[in-house]
C-alpha cells in the first residue's frame, strides 16, 4: 500500500503523514527533509546557491539516508545526523532554489522511489510532487490544502514566536516558486482526493486520512 500525500507547507502534511503511518503500521518518508538535507550539504560545502550549474554538478555527491520509522524518522548526510540543522531559516530560504534544479530532483526522486519500493508493509510518502511525478501509480493520493492564514499561524507556531505576517508572505513566495518551477512543480494529481484542513483539527485530518486509506484497502 503506497499512500502519497502532497500539498504546500503548513497544511499539516508531516504531522498527518507520521500519525497515519504509525496508526496503520506503515513506513513513513518525509521527502521535504531530503531536499532540505541536500540544500544543507550545498550550503555547508560552499556551493553557490545562485548557480544552478554548480548545484547540478554537486547533486550526486552527498549520501542521504532516510530512516522510515514514523515514530522516529531520521535523516543523515554522509553519516551526520542533520534532523535539526535542516530546519534552520537559512536552509528554509534556500531549499526552493536547490529543489528547482533538474539534476537535484532526478537524484532525490530516484532515492524516493527506491525507498518506496523497498517498504515491505507499505509506506506513506509526503511531499509536493509525489502523486504527480515520484509515485504516479500510488494506491491512494491525497492533496492537503489550507488557507494561507491558517498555514501561517501553524508554521509560526512551529517556529516559536515567528511573525505570522512575514511567515504568511514567505509561504506564499514558496508556493509560487514550487508551483512555477519547470521540473515537477507542486500540483494536485488528477486522481488525488483533496482535503481542506483550514477548519479541521490535526486529529480530524488524521482521522479523515486513515478512513480514506482503510476504504482503499477494503476495496482492493
Short mmCIF file of C-alpha atoms in Angstrom, two decimals:
data_model
loop_
_atom_site.label_atom_id
_atom_site.label_comp_id
_atom_site.label_asym_id
_atom_site.label_seq_id
_atom_site.Cartn_x
_atom_site.Cartn_y
_atom_site.Cartn_z
CA UNK A 1 0.00 0.00 0.00
CA UNK A 2 1.61 3.24 -1.15
CA UNK A 3 -0.05 6.45 0.05
CA UNK A 4 1.08 9.76 -1.49
CA UNK A 5 0.30 12.92 0.50
CA UNK A 6 1.06 16.21 -1.25
CA UNK A 7 0.37 19.85 -0.57
CA UNK A 8 2.05 23.16 0.25
CA UNK A 9 3.85 23.94 3.51
CA UNK A 10 1.77 24.41 6.65
CA UNK A 11 -1.15 22.18 5.65
CA UNK A 12 -0.27 19.54 8.25
CA UNK A 13 1.39 17.06 5.87
CA UNK A 14 4.18 15.90 8.17
CA UNK A 15 2.14 15.58 11.36
CA UNK A 16 -0.68 13.84 9.49
CA UNK A 17 1.55 11.50 7.48
CA UNK A 18 3.57 10.39 10.51
CA UNK A 19 0.46 9.74 12.60
CA UNK A 20 -1.34 7.86 9.83
CA UNK A 21 1.72 5.69 9.12
CA UNK A 22 2.16 4.90 12.83
CA UNK A 23 -1.52 4.07 13.27
CA UNK A 24 -1.66 1.77 10.23
CA UNK A 25 1.73 0.11 10.63
CA UNK A 26 3.24 1.69 7.51
CA UNK A 27 6.67 3.19 6.87
CA UNK A 28 6.95 6.97 6.52
CA UNK A 29 9.04 9.19 4.27
CA UNK A 30 9.37 12.97 4.54
CA UNK A 31 10.64 13.90 1.07
CA UNK A 32 10.94 17.57 2.00
CA UNK A 33 13.60 16.60 4.55
CA UNK A 34 15.63 15.06 1.72
CA UNK A 35 15.56 18.31 -0.26
CA UNK A 36 16.44 20.20 2.90
CA UNK A 37 19.31 17.76 3.51
CA UNK A 38 20.85 18.25 0.08
CA UNK A 39 20.39 22.03 0.49
CA UNK A 40 22.15 21.90 3.88
CA UNK A 41 25.02 19.99 2.27
CA UNK A 42 25.30 22.56 -0.56
CA UNK A 43 25.40 25.45 1.95
CA UNK A 44 27.95 23.68 4.17
CA UNK A 45 30.20 22.86 1.24
CA UNK A 46 30.25 26.37 -0.17
CA UNK A 47 28.23 25.64 -3.31
CA UNK A 48 26.83 28.84 -4.85
CA UNK A 49 23.05 28.54 -4.43
CA UNK A 50 22.55 31.14 -7.17
CA UNK A 51 24.42 28.98 -9.68
CA UNK A 52 22.23 26.10 -10.96
CA UNK A 53 25.19 24.61 -12.87
CA UNK A 54 27.25 24.40 -9.67
CA UNK A 55 24.32 22.80 -7.83
CA UNK A 56 23.78 20.32 -10.68
CA UNK A 57 27.46 19.34 -10.70
CA UNK A 58 27.39 18.59 -6.97
CA UNK A 59 23.97 16.89 -6.82
CA UNK A 60 25.38 13.35 -6.81
CA UNK A 61 27.98 13.90 -4.09
CA UNK A 62 26.20 13.77 -0.71
CA UNK A 63 25.00 10.42 0.63
CA UNK A 64 21.49 10.94 2.02
CA UNK A 65 19.91 8.21 4.16
CA UNK A 66 16.33 8.42 5.43
CA UNK A 67 15.04 6.31 8.32
CA UNK A 68 11.37 5.45 7.72
CA UNK A 69 10.07 4.63 11.21
CA UNK A 70 7.12 7.03 11.72
CA UNK A 71 7.72 7.01 15.49
CA UNK A 72 11.24 8.38 14.97
CA UNK A 73 12.12 9.28 11.39
CA UNK A 74 15.82 10.05 10.88
CA UNK A 75 17.92 11.67 8.19
CA UNK A 76 21.68 11.68 7.77
CA UNK A 77 24.03 13.22 5.22
CA UNK A 78 27.39 11.46 4.84
CA UNK A 79 26.71 9.78 8.19
CA UNK A 80 25.92 13.04 10.03
CA UNK A 81 22.54 13.44 11.76
CA UNK A 82 21.02 16.57 10.19
CA UNK A 83 17.45 16.36 11.55
CA UNK A 84 17.97 19.63 13.46
CA UNK A 85 20.24 21.64 11.13
CA UNK A 86 17.99 21.18 8.07
CA UNK A 87 15.16 23.08 9.82
CA UNK A 88 17.05 26.37 10.14
CA UNK A 89 15.80 29.52 8.44
CA UNK A 90 18.94 29.57 6.28
CA UNK A 91 18.09 26.18 4.77
CA UNK A 92 14.38 27.06 4.51
CA UNK A 93 15.19 30.18 2.49
CA UNK A 94 17.37 28.28 0.01
CA UNK A 95 15.58 24.94 -0.44
CA UNK A 96 13.31 26.11 -3.28
CA UNK A 97 16.29 27.24 -5.39
CA UNK A 98 18.14 23.96 -4.87
CA UNK A 99 14.98 21.86 -5.39
CA UNK A 100 14.28 23.55 -8.72
CA UNK A 101 17.50 22.19 -10.30
CA UNK A 102 16.52 19.19 -12.51
CA UNK A 103 19.62 17.16 -11.56
CA UNK A 104 18.74 17.51 -7.88
CA UNK A 105 15.15 16.41 -8.49
CA UNK A 106 16.29 13.43 -10.58
CA UNK A 107 18.69 12.32 -7.85
CA UNK A 108 16.19 12.68 -4.99
CA UNK A 109 13.28 11.22 -6.99
CA UNK A 110 15.33 8.08 -7.68
CA UNK A 111 16.12 7.82 -3.96
CA UNK A 112 12.45 8.23 -3.04
CA UNK A 113 11.29 5.57 -5.49
CA UNK A 114 13.81 3.04 -4.20
CA UNK A 115 12.71 3.67 -0.59
CA UNK A 116 9.03 3.27 -1.51
CA UNK A 117 9.74 0.09 -3.48
CA UNK A 118 11.56 -1.50 -0.55
CA UNK A 119 8.88 -0.74 2.08
CA UNK A 120 7.56 -4.24 2.76
CA UNK A 121 4.44 -3.25 4.69
CA UNK A 122 3.62 -0.18 2.62
CA UNK A 123 4.54 3.45 3.10
CA UNK A 124 3.14 6.95 3.47
CA UNK A 125 5.22 9.36 1.36
CA UNK A 126 4.68 13.09 1.80
CA UNK A 127 5.90 15.95 -0.35
CA UNK A 128 4.92 18.23 -3.20
CA UNK A 129 5.19 16.08 -6.33
CA UNK A 130 4.68 12.54 -5.05
CA UNK A 131 1.32 11.80 -6.68
CA UNK A 132 2.22 13.55 -9.93
CA UNK A 133 5.89 12.68 -10.52
CA UNK A 134 7.57 10.45 -7.93
CA UNK A 135 4.90 7.77 -7.43
CA UNK A 136 2.20 8.33 -10.08
CA UNK A 137 0.96 4.76 -9.52
CA UNK A 138 0.44 5.22 -5.76
CA UNK A 139 -2.57 3.30 -4.42
CA UNK A 140 -4.01 6.43 -2.82
CA UNK A 141 -3.21 10.09 -3.47
CA UNK A 142 -4.22 12.85 -1.09
CA UNK A 143 -3.71 16.59 -1.58
CA UNK A 144 -3.90 18.68 1.59
CA UNK A 145 -4.78 22.37 1.35
CA UNK A 146 -5.47 25.20 3.81
CA UNK A 147 -5.84 28.97 3.66
CA UNK A 148 -2.59 30.97 3.74
CA UNK A 149 -3.70 32.48 7.07
CA UNK A 150 -4.21 29.07 8.71
CA UNK A 151 -0.94 27.78 7.33
CA UNK A 152 0.98 30.84 8.53
CA UNK A 153 -0.49 30.54 12.02
CA UNK A 154 0.54 26.86 12.20
CA UNK A 155 4.00 27.42 10.80
CA UNK A 156 4.76 30.41 13.07
CA UNK A 157 3.58 28.28 15.99
CA UNK A 158 6.11 25.62 14.97
CA UNK A 159 8.84 28.25 14.64
CA UNK A 160 8.16 29.58 18.15
CA UNK A 161 7.48 33.27 18.05
CA UNK A 162 7.89 33.87 14.33
CA UNK A 163 5.86 36.78 12.97
CA UNK A 164 2.64 35.46 11.39
CA UNK A 165 2.53 38.14 8.67
CA UNK A 166 6.10 37.56 7.47
CA UNK A 167 5.55 33.79 7.73
CA UNK A 168 2.47 34.12 5.51
CA UNK A 169 4.44 36.15 2.95
CA UNK A 170 7.25 33.55 2.98
CA UNK A 171 4.75 30.71 2.46
CA UNK A 172 3.08 32.47 -0.48
CA UNK A 173 6.51 33.11 -2.03
CA UNK A 174 7.47 29.45 -1.53
CA UNK A 175 4.17 28.29 -3.11
CA UNK A 176 4.81 30.46 -6.15
CA UNK A 177 8.35 29.10 -6.55
CA UNK A 178 7.27 25.48 -6.09
CA UNK A 179 4.23 25.76 -8.37
CA UNK A 180 6.04 27.51 -11.21
CA UNK A 181 9.25 25.52 -11.45
CA UNK A 182 9.72 23.65 -14.72
CA UNK A 183 10.65 20.28 -13.20
CA UNK A 184 7.99 18.52 -11.10
CA UNK A 185 6.03 21.56 -9.89
CA UNK A 186 3.78 21.44 -6.84
CA UNK A 187 0.46 20.29 -8.31
CA UNK A 188 -2.56 18.21 -7.40
CA UNK A 189 -2.75 14.89 -9.27
CA UNK A 190 -5.94 14.42 -11.30
CA UNK A 191 -6.87 11.36 -9.23
CA UNK A 192 -5.98 12.82 -5.83
CA UNK A 193 -8.52 13.34 -3.04
CA UNK A 194 -8.37 16.96 -1.85
CA UNK A 195 -8.70 17.59 1.88
CA UNK A 196 -9.02 21.21 3.05
CA UNK A 197 -7.55 21.34 6.57
CA UNK A 198 -8.30 25.03 7.28
CA UNK A 199 -11.16 24.37 9.71
CA UNK A 200 -10.01 20.93 10.90
CA UNK A 201 -8.00 19.97 13.96
CA UNK A 202 -4.97 17.74 13.41
CA UNK A 203 -6.88 14.81 14.94
CA UNK A 204 -9.72 15.32 12.44
CA UNK A 205 -7.30 15.42 9.49
CA UNK A 206 -5.62 12.22 10.68
CA UNK A 207 -8.99 10.51 11.13
CA UNK A 208 -10.05 11.59 7.64
CA UNK A 209 -6.87 10.24 6.00
CA UNK A 210 -6.94 6.97 7.97
CA UNK A 211 -10.52 6.45 6.80
CA UNK A 212 -9.51 7.07 3.17
CA UNK A 213 -6.66 4.56 3.44
CA UNK A 214 -8.87 1.92 5.10
CA UNK A 215 -11.56 2.37 2.45
CA UNK A 216 -8.91 1.95 -0.25
CA UNK A 217 -7.55 -1.18 1.43
CA UNK A 218 -11.03 -2.67 1.73
CA UNK A 219 -11.72 -2.02 -1.93
CA UNK A 220 -8.56 -3.78 -3.14
#
